[in-house]
Amino acid sequence: MAFDLESLAEATSGAIGALVSTSILYPLDTCKTKYQAEVRAHHQQKYRNTADVLWEAIANGQVLSLYQGLGTKNLQSFISQFIYFYGYSFFKRLYLKKTGNKTIGTKANLIVGVAAGACTVIITQPLDTASSRMQTSKFGKSKGLWKLLSESSLSEAFDALGISLLLTTNPSIQYTAFDQLKQRLLKRQLKEKTSTNSSPEALSAFSAFVLGAVAKCIATFVTYPAIRCKITIQAADLDDNNETEEAESKKQKTVSGALYTIWKREGLLGFYKGIEAQVLKTVLSSALLLMIKEKISKSTWVLLLALRRYLFMTQTRLKSA
């Protein structure tokens, strides 16, 4: 299949949107992750809520440590969103070309989303694991990306890969819902217009924000227990663990061990510990990502067209010289 410029434009705008939204919301993400990673009985918990993590950083003069691992997280977000959006757009266009359909159905959209998500996870899992360990390390004691990767075995770098593959249903549900809602909204807006416009329609910033928030909220509630297990498995080991806690920590590094530990120490509600912060962070992040993507997608498309034309003209001049 020929080089897909439209898929590249989608991937680039999506990756830039992910980079900006990740940077803006990173302190909230760090507080959320540290709170979710703590698996203890209620009377032994260090953090009662996500705000306690923030107050600990302020009290210890470690506010900047809320940004530990930001570079790795941004790298992981940029690469993963680029791969996801490119794969999603590419597979979607391939499906429409092979079937001859003008639109893609919900089931096919889900399959396309999962396929794109699986490719993304396999490539970026070591970066995801490293960023989680940086965020859950003690404030001011986070290791660098290269040191974390060099100290970890290959299996450790791919901790929770199975759960991450399962969680590919999360963005696929989100983007499918967003895409379907977007198409319906644009069709309604098009009917209300008296004059025709040949240029591609785009959502307003507010509409993209609202639709992104609704889509992500639903996906988060459905998949949250798996999200909690994933963070528990990927969390950094504490330096001051005693032998008993160290043995328990090793058990938590497996899916069955994480499930058993959460159930034993926190009960059924433990699988939804921190869901408020997760919903707030993911909804804001996804809504910002999609809002930014919608607003810069046209500019990205124009820039790529100009770049392709420039390269073509340069190549033609070289041949004629």
mmCIF file of C-alpha atoms in Angstrom:
data_model
loop_
_atom_site.group_PDB
_atom_site.id
_atom_site.type_symbol
_atom_site.label_atom_id
_atom_site.label_comp_id
_atom_site.label_asym_id
_atom_site.label_seq_id
_atom_site.Cartn_x
_atom_site.Cartn_y
_atom_site.Cartn_z
ATOM 1 C CA MET A 1 0.000 0.000 0.000
ATOM 2 C CA ALA A 2 1.301 3.517 -0.861
ATOM 3 C CA PHE A 3 2.647 5.847 1.773
ATOM 4 C CA ASP A 4 -0.374 7.037 3.769
ATOM 5 C CA LEU A 5 -0.016 10.800 4.277
ATOM 6 C CA GLU A 6 -3.419 11.132 5.945
ATOM 7 C CA SER A 7 -2.528 8.481 8.536
ATOM 8 C CA LEU A 8 0.776 10.262 9.171
ATOM 9 C CA ALA A 9 -1.070 13.546 9.757
ATOM 10 C CA GLU A 10 -3.437 11.837 12.190
ATOM 11 C CA ALA A 11 -0.534 10.203 14.029
ATOM 12 C CA THR A 12 1.506 13.420 14.272
ATOM 13 C CA SER A 13 -1.371 15.546 15.575
ATOM 14 C CA GLY A 14 -2.358 12.808 18.048
ATOM 15 C CA ALA A 15 1.199 12.473 19.341
ATOM 16 C CA ILE A 16 1.565 16.234 19.833
ATOM 17 C CA GLY A 17 -1.753 16.298 21.670
ATOM 18 C CA ALA A 18 -0.555 13.502 23.959
ATOM 19 C CA LEU A 19 2.708 15.330 24.673
ATOM 20 C CA VAL A 20 0.961 18.538 25.729
ATOM 21 C CA SER A 21 -1.765 16.884 27.822
ATOM 22 C CA THR A 22 0.738 14.603 29.596
ATOM 23 C CA SER A 23 2.968 17.533 30.565
ATOM 24 C CA ILE A 24 0.088 19.639 31.883
ATOM 25 C CA LEU A 25 -1.424 16.880 34.035
ATOM 26 C CA TYR A 26 1.745 15.093 35.140
ATOM 27 C CA PRO A 27 1.717 16.135 38.858
ATOM 28 C CA LEU A 28 -1.846 14.781 39.155
ATOM 29 C CA ASP A 29 -0.730 11.591 37.399
ATOM 30 C CA THR A 30 2.155 11.127 39.855
ATOM 31 C CA CYS A 31 -0.101 11.608 42.903
ATOM 32 C CA LYS A 32 -2.657 9.211 41.461
ATOM 33 C CA THR A 33 -0.107 6.531 40.621
ATOM 34 C CA LYS A 34 1.602 6.626 44.042
ATOM 35 C CA TYR A 35 -1.779 6.339 45.762
ATOM 36 C CA GLN A 36 -2.902 3.445 43.565
ATOM 37 C CA ALA A 37 0.383 1.574 44.036
ATOM 38 C CA GLU A 38 -0.011 1.396 47.821
ATOM 39 C CA VAL A 39 -1.586 -1.938 48.770
ATOM 40 C CA ARG A 40 -2.044 -2.125 52.545
ATOM 41 C CA ALA A 41 -4.798 -2.766 55.067
ATOM 42 C CA HIS A 42 -6.883 0.338 55.747
ATOM 43 C CA HIS A 43 -5.373 0.978 59.218
ATOM 44 C CA GLN A 44 -1.834 0.777 57.794
ATOM 45 C CA GLN A 45 -2.259 3.001 54.745
ATOM 46 C CA LYS A 46 0.137 5.920 54.414
ATOM 47 C CA TYR A 47 -2.146 7.801 52.049
ATOM 48 C CA ARG A 48 -5.859 8.237 52.755
ATOM 49 C CA ASN A 49 -6.459 9.873 49.387
ATOM 50 C CA THR A 50 -4.605 11.339 46.439
ATOM 51 C CA ALA A 51 -4.309 14.743 48.103
ATOM 52 C CA ASP A 52 -2.135 13.194 50.851
ATOM 53 C CA VAL A 53 0.556 12.491 48.244
ATOM 54 C CA LEU A 54 0.551 16.144 47.225
ATOM 55 C CA TRP A 55 0.771 17.344 50.835
ATOM 56 C CA GLU A 56 3.678 14.966 51.479
ATOM 57 C CA ALA A 57 5.597 16.466 48.562
ATOM 58 C CA ILE A 58 4.887 20.009 49.794
ATOM 59 C CA ALA A 59 5.759 19.229 53.428
ATOM 60 C CA ASN A 60 9.087 17.640 52.462
ATOM 61 C CA GLY A 61 9.984 20.391 50.010
ATOM 62 C CA GLN A 62 9.853 17.911 47.122
ATOM 63 C CA VAL A 63 7.257 19.585 44.909
ATOM 64 C CA LEU A 64 9.495 19.259 41.839
ATOM 65 C CA SER A 65 9.638 15.503 42.496
ATOM 66 C CA LEU A 66 6.031 15.387 41.331
ATOM 67 C CA TYR A 67 7.631 15.682 37.881
ATOM 68 C CA GLN A 68 10.028 12.751 38.322
ATOM 69 C CA GLY A 69 9.877 10.583 35.236
ATOM 70 C CA LEU A 70 8.236 13.284 33.107
ATOM 71 C CA GLY A 71 10.757 12.880 30.289
ATOM 72 C CA THR A 72 10.193 9.121 30.114
ATOM 73 C CA LYS A 73 6.428 9.549 30.322
ATOM 74 C CA ASN A 74 6.451 12.122 27.529
ATOM 75 C CA LEU A 75 8.618 9.872 25.373
ATOM 76 C CA GLN A 76 6.302 6.943 26.023
ATOM 77 C CA SER A 77 3.166 9.048 25.391
ATOM 78 C CA PHE A 78 4.497 10.549 22.167
ATOM 79 C CA ILE A 79 5.643 7.211 20.706
ATOM 80 C CA SER A 80 2.558 5.280 21.832
ATOM 81 C CA GLN A 81 0.066 7.850 20.578
ATOM 82 C CA PHE A 82 1.916 8.238 17.279
ATOM 83 C CA ILE A 83 1.895 4.476 16.724
ATOM 84 C CA TYR A 84 -1.705 4.161 17.894
ATOM 85 C CA PHE A 85 -3.135 6.957 15.766
ATOM 86 C CA TYR A 86 -1.113 5.897 12.725
ATOM 87 C CA GLY A 87 -2.155 2.264 13.129
ATOM 88 C CA TYR A 88 -5.772 3.172 13.842
ATOM 89 C CA SER A 89 -6.034 5.492 10.839
ATOM 90 C CA PHE A 90 -4.099 3.107 8.570
ATOM 91 C CA PHE A 91 -6.117 -0.004 9.484
ATOM 92 C CA LYS A 92 -9.362 1.939 9.231
ATOM 93 C CA ARG A 93 -8.561 3.192 5.728
ATOM 94 C CA LEU A 94 -7.387 -0.285 4.716
ATOM 95 C CA TYR A 95 -10.659 -1.800 5.952
ATOM 96 C CA LEU A 96 -12.751 0.755 4.042
ATOM 97 C CA LYS A 97 -10.720 0.153 0.870
ATOM 98 C CA LYS A 98 -11.019 -3.629 1.068
ATOM 99 C CA THR A 99 -14.741 -3.661 1.894
ATOM 100 C CA GLY A 100 -15.770 -0.748 -0.298
ATOM 101 C CA ASN A 101 -17.810 0.746 2.528
ATOM 102 C CA LYS A 102 -18.008 4.484 3.106
ATOM 103 C CA THR A 103 -18.171 4.202 6.906
ATOM 104 C CA ILE A 104 -16.856 1.722 9.449
ATOM 105 C CA GLY A 105 -19.203 -0.049 11.856
ATOM 106 C CA THR A 106 -18.829 -0.213 15.627
ATOM 107 C CA LYS A 107 -17.576 -3.818 15.731
ATOM 108 C CA ALA A 108 -15.013 -3.257 13.002
ATOM 109 C CA ASN A 109 -13.946 -0.030 14.705
ATOM 110 C CA LEU A 110 -13.328 -1.901 17.953
ATOM 111 C CA ILE A 111 -11.241 -4.548 16.197
ATOM 112 C CA VAL A 112 -9.191 -1.882 14.427
ATOM 113 C CA GLY A 113 -8.663 -0.071 17.735
ATOM 114 C CA VAL A 114 -7.540 -3.214 19.556
ATOM 115 C CA ALA A 115 -5.138 -4.131 16.748
ATOM 116 C CA ALA A 116 -3.571 -0.662 16.821
ATOM 117 C CA GLY A 117 -3.419 -0.758 20.620
ATOM 118 C CA ALA A 118 -1.719 -4.162 20.708
ATOM 119 C CA CYS A 119 1.029 -2.966 18.355
ATOM 120 C CA THR A 120 1.505 0.101 20.548
ATOM 121 C CA VAL A 121 1.740 -1.822 23.830
ATOM 122 C CA ILE A 122 4.292 -4.361 22.616
ATOM 123 C CA ILE A 123 6.635 -1.606 21.430
ATOM 124 C CA THR A 124 6.278 0.835 24.350
ATOM 125 C CA GLN A 125 5.808 -1.489 27.368
ATOM 126 C CA PRO A 126 9.391 -1.039 28.723
ATOM 127 C CA LEU A 127 8.911 2.737 28.731
ATOM 128 C CA ASP A 128 5.540 2.367 30.464
ATOM 129 C CA THR A 129 7.056 0.145 33.164
ATOM 130 C CA ALA A 130 9.983 2.528 33.676
ATOM 131 C CA SER A 131 7.734 5.594 34.001
ATOM 132 C CA SER A 132 5.520 3.814 36.564
ATOM 133 C CA ARG A 133 8.562 2.882 38.654
ATOM 134 C CA MET A 134 9.846 6.447 38.526
ATOM 135 C CA GLN A 135 6.513 7.837 39.680
ATOM 136 C CA THR A 136 6.133 5.355 42.544
ATOM 137 C CA SER A 137 9.699 5.784 43.825
ATOM 138 C CA LYS A 138 10.292 7.869 46.935
ATOM 139 C CA PHE A 139 10.295 11.585 46.211
ATOM 140 C CA GLY A 140 13.760 12.671 45.112
ATOM 141 C CA LYS A 141 15.065 9.094 44.761
ATOM 142 C CA SER A 142 13.856 8.174 41.307
ATOM 143 C CA LYS A 143 16.375 6.470 39.035
ATOM 144 C CA GLY A 144 16.993 7.518 35.456
ATOM 145 C CA LEU A 145 15.540 5.700 32.454
ATOM 146 C CA TRP A 146 18.815 4.139 31.318
ATOM 147 C CA LYS A 147 19.661 2.914 34.833
ATOM 148 C CA LEU A 148 16.214 1.391 35.311
ATOM 149 C CA LEU A 149 16.347 -0.412 31.981
ATOM 150 C CA SER A 150 19.914 -1.648 32.502
ATOM 151 C CA GLU A 151 19.107 -3.000 35.983
ATOM 152 C CA SER A 152 15.940 -4.780 34.821
ATOM 153 C CA SER A 153 15.777 -8.108 33.058
ATOM 154 C CA LEU A 154 13.823 -8.442 29.829
ATOM 155 C CA SER A 155 10.879 -10.013 31.670
ATOM 156 C CA GLU A 156 10.871 -7.217 34.259
ATOM 157 C CA ALA A 157 10.890 -4.576 31.524
ATOM 158 C CA PHE A 158 7.707 -6.161 30.170
ATOM 159 C CA ASP A 159 5.965 -6.420 33.573
ATOM 160 C CA ALA A 160 2.162 -6.518 33.261
ATOM 161 C CA LEU A 161 2.307 -6.929 29.470
ATOM 162 C CA GLY A 162 -0.712 -9.237 29.564
ATOM 163 C CA ILE A 163 -2.804 -6.671 31.442
ATOM 164 C CA SER A 164 -1.582 -3.908 29.143
ATOM 165 C CA LEU A 165 -2.749 -5.932 26.152
ATOM 166 C CA LEU A 166 -6.104 -6.417 27.876
ATOM 167 C CA LEU A 167 -6.309 -2.687 28.474
ATOM 168 C CA THR A 168 -6.083 -2.028 24.742
ATOM 169 C CA THR A 169 -9.863 -2.293 24.881
ATOM 170 C CA ASN A 170 -9.858 0.952 26.890
ATOM 171 C CA PRO A 171 -8.671 3.353 24.160
ATOM 172 C CA SER A 172 -10.472 1.366 21.494
ATOM 173 C CA ILE A 173 -13.773 1.865 23.331
ATOM 174 C CA GLN A 174 -12.913 5.514 23.929
ATOM 175 C CA TYR A 175 -11.943 6.374 20.345
ATOM 176 C CA THR A 176 -14.791 4.343 18.888
ATOM 177 C CA ALA A 177 -17.297 6.207 21.039
ATOM 178 C CA PHE A 178 -15.624 9.536 20.239
ATOM 179 C CA ASP A 179 -15.543 8.811 16.505
ATOM 180 C CA GLN A 180 -19.184 7.763 16.403
ATOM 181 C CA LEU A 181 -20.341 10.760 18.447
ATOM 182 C CA LYS A 182 -18.204 13.063 16.339
ATOM 183 C CA GLN A 183 -19.698 11.775 13.073
ATOM 184 C CA ARG A 184 -23.248 12.222 14.372
ATOM 185 C CA LEU A 185 -22.518 15.717 15.625
ATOM 186 C CA LEU A 186 -20.855 16.796 12.371
ATOM 187 C CA LYS A 187 -23.730 15.378 10.315
ATOM 188 C CA ARG A 188 -26.169 17.387 12.397
ATOM 189 C CA GLN A 189 -24.068 20.530 12.024
ATOM 190 C CA LEU A 190 -23.816 19.973 8.264
ATOM 191 C CA LYS A 191 -27.602 19.732 7.932
ATOM 192 C CA GLU A 192 -27.988 23.027 9.764
ATOM 193 C CA LYS A 193 -25.682 24.832 7.326
ATOM 194 C CA THR A 194 -27.287 26.551 4.370
ATOM 195 C CA SER A 195 -24.103 26.731 2.290
ATOM 196 C CA THR A 196 -21.818 23.849 1.349
ATOM 197 C CA ASN A 197 -18.162 23.688 2.304
ATOM 198 C CA SER A 198 -15.743 21.326 0.594
ATOM 199 C CA SER A 199 -13.086 21.521 3.327
ATOM 200 C CA PRO A 200 -13.053 18.810 6.030
ATOM 201 C CA GLU A 201 -15.292 19.544 8.998
ATOM 202 C CA ALA A 202 -13.751 19.869 12.454
ATOM 203 C CA LEU A 203 -15.205 19.908 15.932
ATOM 204 C CA SER A 204 -15.041 22.995 18.085
ATOM 205 C CA ALA A 205 -12.626 22.824 21.032
ATOM 206 C CA PHE A 206 -15.502 22.608 23.521
ATOM 207 C CA SER A 207 -17.315 19.842 21.615
ATOM 208 C CA ALA A 208 -14.115 17.782 21.294
ATOM 209 C CA PHE A 209 -13.440 18.245 25.015
ATOM 210 C CA VAL A 210 -16.930 17.101 26.076
ATOM 211 C CA LEU A 211 -17.074 14.113 23.710
ATOM 212 C CA GLY A 212 -13.595 13.002 24.747
ATOM 213 C CA ALA A 213 -14.508 13.240 28.430
ATOM 214 C CA VAL A 214 -17.686 11.185 28.066
ATOM 215 C CA ALA A 215 -16.003 8.471 25.976
ATOM 216 C CA LYS A 216 -13.036 8.085 28.332
ATOM 217 C CA CYS A 217 -15.171 8.076 31.485
ATOM 218 C CA ILE A 218 -17.103 5.023 30.322
ATOM 219 C CA ALA A 219 -13.969 3.120 29.288
ATOM 220 C CA THR A 220 -12.240 3.886 32.597
ATOM 221 C CA PHE A 221 -15.043 2.540 34.783
ATOM 222 C CA VAL A 222 -15.142 -0.720 32.839
ATOM 223 C CA THR A 223 -11.400 -1.401 32.896
ATOM 224 C CA TYR A 224 -10.324 0.125 36.228
ATOM 225 C CA PRO A 225 -9.654 -3.125 38.197
ATOM 226 C CA ALA A 226 -7.132 -4.121 35.508
ATOM 227 C CA ILE A 227 -5.564 -0.648 35.689
ATOM 228 C CA ARG A 228 -5.108 -0.980 39.465
ATOM 229 C CA CYS A 229 -3.464 -4.419 39.088
ATOM 230 C CA LYS A 230 -1.138 -3.114 36.383
ATOM 231 C CA ILE A 231 0.117 -0.248 38.545
ATOM 232 C CA THR A 232 0.580 -2.596 41.512
ATOM 233 C CA ILE A 233 2.743 -4.917 39.412
ATOM 234 C CA GLN A 234 4.828 -2.110 37.907
ATOM 235 C CA ALA A 235 5.331 -0.154 41.158
ATOM 236 C CA ALA A 236 8.873 0.433 42.415
ATOM 237 C CA ASP A 237 10.117 -1.633 45.366
ATOM 238 C CA LEU A 238 10.645 0.328 48.582
ATOM 239 C CA ASP A 239 14.223 0.541 49.833
ATOM 240 C CA ASP A 240 13.202 0.004 53.467
ATOM 241 C CA ASN A 241 11.235 -3.211 52.981
ATOM 242 C CA ASN A 242 11.765 -5.941 55.562
ATOM 243 C CA GLU A 243 11.972 -9.598 54.490
ATOM 244 C CA THR A 244 8.250 -10.229 54.942
ATOM 245 C CA GLU A 245 7.248 -7.146 52.939
ATOM 246 C CA GLU A 246 9.848 -8.000 50.296
ATOM 247 C CA ALA A 247 8.362 -11.480 49.871
ATOM 248 C CA GLU A 248 4.870 -9.986 49.618
ATOM 249 C CA SER A 249 6.147 -7.458 47.091
ATOM 250 C CA LYS A 250 7.477 -10.239 44.856
ATOM 251 C CA LYS A 251 4.077 -11.956 44.938
ATOM 252 C CA GLN A 252 2.459 -8.736 43.735
ATOM 253 C CA LYS A 253 4.543 -8.821 40.547
ATOM 254 C CA THR A 254 2.226 -11.425 39.018
ATOM 255 C CA VAL A 255 -1.377 -10.929 37.950
ATOM 256 C CA SER A 256 -2.728 -13.573 40.318
ATOM 257 C CA GLY A 257 -0.540 -12.228 43.133
ATOM 258 C CA ALA A 258 -1.713 -8.657 42.589
ATOM 259 C CA LEU A 259 -5.360 -9.727 42.518
ATOM 260 C CA TYR A 260 -4.971 -11.815 45.695
ATOM 261 C CA THR A 261 -3.070 -9.099 47.574
ATOM 262 C CA ILE A 262 -5.618 -6.390 46.792
ATOM 263 C CA TRP A 263 -8.495 -8.708 47.717
ATOM 264 C CA LYS A 264 -6.848 -9.839 50.958
ATOM 265 C CA ARG A 265 -5.791 -6.414 52.217
ATOM 266 C CA GLU A 266 -8.464 -4.088 50.867
ATOM 267 C CA GLY A 267 -11.442 -6.203 49.882
ATOM 268 C CA LEU A 268 -13.650 -5.798 46.823
ATOM 269 C CA LEU A 269 -13.641 -2.014 46.993
ATOM 270 C CA GLY A 270 -9.844 -2.099 46.816
ATOM 271 C CA PHE A 271 -10.071 -2.833 43.087
ATOM 272 C CA TYR A 272 -11.592 0.640 42.700
ATOM 273 C CA LYS A 273 -9.235 2.474 45.054
ATOM 274 C CA GLY A 274 -8.274 5.809 43.505
ATOM 275 C CA ILE A 275 -10.853 5.630 40.728
ATOM 276 C CA GLU A 276 -11.878 9.243 41.346
ATOM 277 C CA ALA A 277 -8.368 10.473 40.592
ATOM 278 C CA GLN A 278 -8.068 8.046 37.662
ATOM 279 C CA VAL A 279 -11.297 9.309 36.115
ATOM 280 C CA LEU A 280 -10.304 12.933 36.654
ATOM 281 C CA LYS A 281 -6.838 12.449 35.190
ATOM 282 C CA THR A 282 -7.785 10.240 32.235
ATOM 283 C CA VAL A 283 -10.856 12.263 31.319
ATOM 284 C CA LEU A 284 -8.938 15.551 31.380
ATOM 285 C CA SER A 285 -5.959 14.007 29.588
ATOM 286 C CA SER A 286 -7.999 12.350 26.855
ATOM 287 C CA ALA A 287 -10.239 15.357 26.388
ATOM 288 C CA LEU A 288 -7.223 17.670 26.099
ATOM 289 C CA LEU A 289 -5.495 15.251 23.728
ATOM 290 C CA LEU A 290 -8.469 15.001 21.386
ATOM 291 C CA MET A 291 -9.184 18.735 21.614
ATOM 292 C CA ILE A 292 -5.578 19.604 20.674
ATOM 293 C CA LYS A 293 -5.537 16.931 17.963
ATOM 294 C CA GLU A 294 -8.720 18.312 16.389
ATOM 295 C CA LYS A 295 -7.398 21.875 16.389
ATOM 296 C CA ILE A 296 -3.985 21.087 14.870
ATOM 297 C CA SER A 297 -4.958 18.262 12.503
ATOM 298 C CA LYS A 298 -5.714 20.634 9.616
ATOM 299 C CA SER A 299 -2.459 22.542 10.148
ATOM 300 C CA THR A 300 -0.526 19.276 10.279
ATOM 301 C CA TRP A 301 -2.177 18.114 7.057
ATOM 302 C CA VAL A 302 -1.300 21.386 5.262
ATOM 303 C CA LEU A 303 2.315 21.263 6.494
ATOM 304 C CA LEU A 304 2.763 17.660 5.357
ATOM 305 C CA LEU A 305 1.291 18.461 1.943
ATOM 306 C CA ALA A 306 3.666 21.416 1.605
ATOM 307 C CA LEU A 307 6.601 19.239 2.676
ATOM 308 C CA ARG A 308 5.701 16.528 0.161
ATOM 309 C CA ARG A 309 5.359 19.107 -2.615
ATOM 310 C CA TYR A 310 8.716 20.642 -1.691
ATOM 311 C CA LEU A 311 10.450 17.245 -1.700
ATOM 312 C CA PHE A 312 8.828 16.353 -5.030
ATOM 313 C CA MET A 313 9.934 19.625 -6.649
ATOM 314 C CA THR A 314 13.465 19.216 -5.264
ATOM 315 C CA GLN A 315 13.666 15.680 -6.627
ATOM 316 C CA THR A 316 12.425 16.834 -10.029
ATOM 317 C CA ARG A 317 15.040 19.601 -10.202
ATOM 318 C CA LEU A 318 17.825 17.187 -9.315
ATOM 319 C CA LYS A 319 16.758 14.801 -12.057
ATOM 320 C CA SER A 320 16.577 17.551 -14.658
ATOM 321 C CA ALA A 321 19.959 19.015 -13.660
#
